[in-house]
C-alpha cells in the first residue's frame, strides 16, 4: 500500500523528487508502478495496487460477485485535495475512473478496470444551525449515531452501510420518505469535484443546474460529491414494527398491502417482503411486512388492525416497539443488539460483523397505482416458480408516494414522482455456480417480464443492466436536460459507467 507517509518514511530520494514534481512528469503511457508511486506521493490517503496485501479487500464491493473486477489501483482519498489529485492525474493520463462511497451498487458501477476513487474516508458528519453536513462516505449507521446526541435525524434506507454518495445522488428512499420526501429532496447544497479537478459548491442559487441534476439522477455521472449539506427531518421517535404472515394468505395480503399504503397516513412507511430463504422445491415462502411510523404507537396498532381488516388475514407474529429514531433505525438494520461499530461490513471496522452478499440478481420497477388482481396473481406466481435449491429469493416492495409525490417531476432530477411503490425480485446466494447463475437469471427475467407491462418507471438506485429503455424508465422527461448538464460539466464524459447520463 502506498501513501505519502510511508513514501516519506522509506525516504527514497527518487520518491521525494517525484512528490515535489507533481503530475507534470508522468509518463505518456501511464500505468507503470512508478506512475502510481507519483500519484501516491500526492495523496494524504492510501493508494492500493494489485501486489499489495490489502488489495483483495480494497477492491471489494458489497457484492462478492464483483471481486472478479481488478482495478489498476484503488485510491482511498482522505481530503478533497486527494480527490482532485486523482481526477487530474487520471484525466491527463487517460485512465478511466469509477467513484465509490459505500460500494452498494447492484450492478458494480462503482468499480472498474482503471482507478477506483474511493471516498469512504470522507465520512464527516457535522451539525450546523439548521443543516447537517455529511461526507459521501458517511455510512447510514454512523451518520444516524453521530446525529442522535444532537437530536437530529436524516432520511436513510434499510441498509446500515449504504452511503450518501450513491443514496442521495440516486434519490434515497426510506421509511421516512412518505412523510419527509426522498433523501435528495433534503439536499441544501453540495460540494463537487469536477472532471477538470476544480471544486464547485452548488445550491439553488449557485451552479443551479448541477444542483438540480445531483438530486436523483444517480451517482457517477457529473463529478465526485465530497460534501452533502442536508436539511434534517423532525423525527425524534419511530415506532418500528415487524409482522409475519402466512403465504397461504398471499393472494389477499399483497393487494391489501397496496391498498393499505395507498390510504395510510404519511407518517407510515413500510415494506412488503415475500421470502424464501432457500428456494428448494417444496419449501413454503413467508411474508414479512415491516416499517416505521412517526406517530403514537396506538395509531400504528390501529393501522395494523386496518391491514388485517383489509386482507381478512391475521399475522402469525407481530413486534411493535416505540423507540427513539436511532434505535428504530438500528432495529430496522437488525443491529439493535450489537454496537454501531459492529454494524458494519466485515473489514470496515475491527469488530464489524455484517457479511457481504455473494451474488445478487435483481429486477425492480416502480408502480404509480395499485395493481389489478391478475397482475398481482402473476407477480406472486412468478415468485413461487422455478425453484432452485440453495438460492434465496425475495419479492420486495417498498411504499413510496406521500411527500415524495408532492414535488414536480421537473423540479429535481428524480422523475418518477408519481410512484406509489417500488417492487421487484431478488435472487441471491453465496458463490454462484453456473447453474445458480442460470436459475437466478431465468427467475429475474421471467419476473421482470411480469412486472414490466404494469410498471411506470424504474429507480436508478435499484438498477438492472437488463432494463429496457433505461433512459426513459429512470429519467423520463428529465433526460434531455440531464444530457445538457452533462455536456456543460463533463463534456469529455470522464465520469461514466454503463448507465451514466450520456452513455
Ligand atoms: C442491502 C441494500 C439495501 C438498500 N436499501 C435501500 C433503501 O432502503 N433505499 C434506497 O433508496 N436504496 C437502497 N439501496 C440502494 C442504495 O441506495 C444504492 O445502492 C446507493 O447508490 C448506494 O450508494 P453507495 O455510496 O453505498 O454505493 P456505491 O456503489 O459506492 O455508489 C453507487 C453509485 O453512486 C456513485 N457514487 C458513489 N459515490 C459518489 C460520489 N461521492 N459522488 C458521485 N457519485 C458517487 C458510484 O459511482 C455508483 O455509480 C440498498 C442497497 C443495498 C445493497
Short mmCIF file of C-alpha atoms in Angstrom, two decimals, residues 4 7-8 12-25 37-42:
data_model
loop_
_atom_site.label_atom_id
_atom_site.label_comp_id
_atom_site.label_asym_id
_atom_site.label_seq_id
_atom_site.Cartn_x
_atom_site.Cartn_y
_atom_site.Cartn_z
CA UNK A 4 2.69 9.84 1.40
CA UNK A 7 6.87 7.04 0.99
CA UNK A 8 8.48 9.68 3.13
CA UNK A 12 13.68 7.30 -1.15
CA UNK A 13 15.09 10.43 -2.73
CA UNK A 14 13.54 9.46 -6.03
CA UNK A 15 10.17 9.26 -4.40
CA UNK A 16 10.65 12.64 -2.79
CA UNK A 17 11.65 14.10 -6.13
CA UNK A 18 8.51 12.93 -7.86
CA UNK A 19 6.36 14.06 -4.96
CA UNK A 20 7.79 17.52 -5.45
CA UNK A 21 7.48 17.40 -9.21
CA UNK A 22 3.74 16.90 -9.36
CA UNK A 23 2.00 15.25 -12.25
CA UNK A 24 3.94 17.07 -14.96
CA UNK A 25 6.47 14.28 -15.15
CA UNK A 37 4.06 5.93 -6.93
CA UNK A 38 3.90 9.53 -8.06
CA UNK A 39 0.17 9.69 -7.53
CA UNK A 40 0.53 8.02 -4.12
CA UNK A 41 3.05 10.66 -3.18
CA UNK A 42 0.45 13.33 -3.69
#
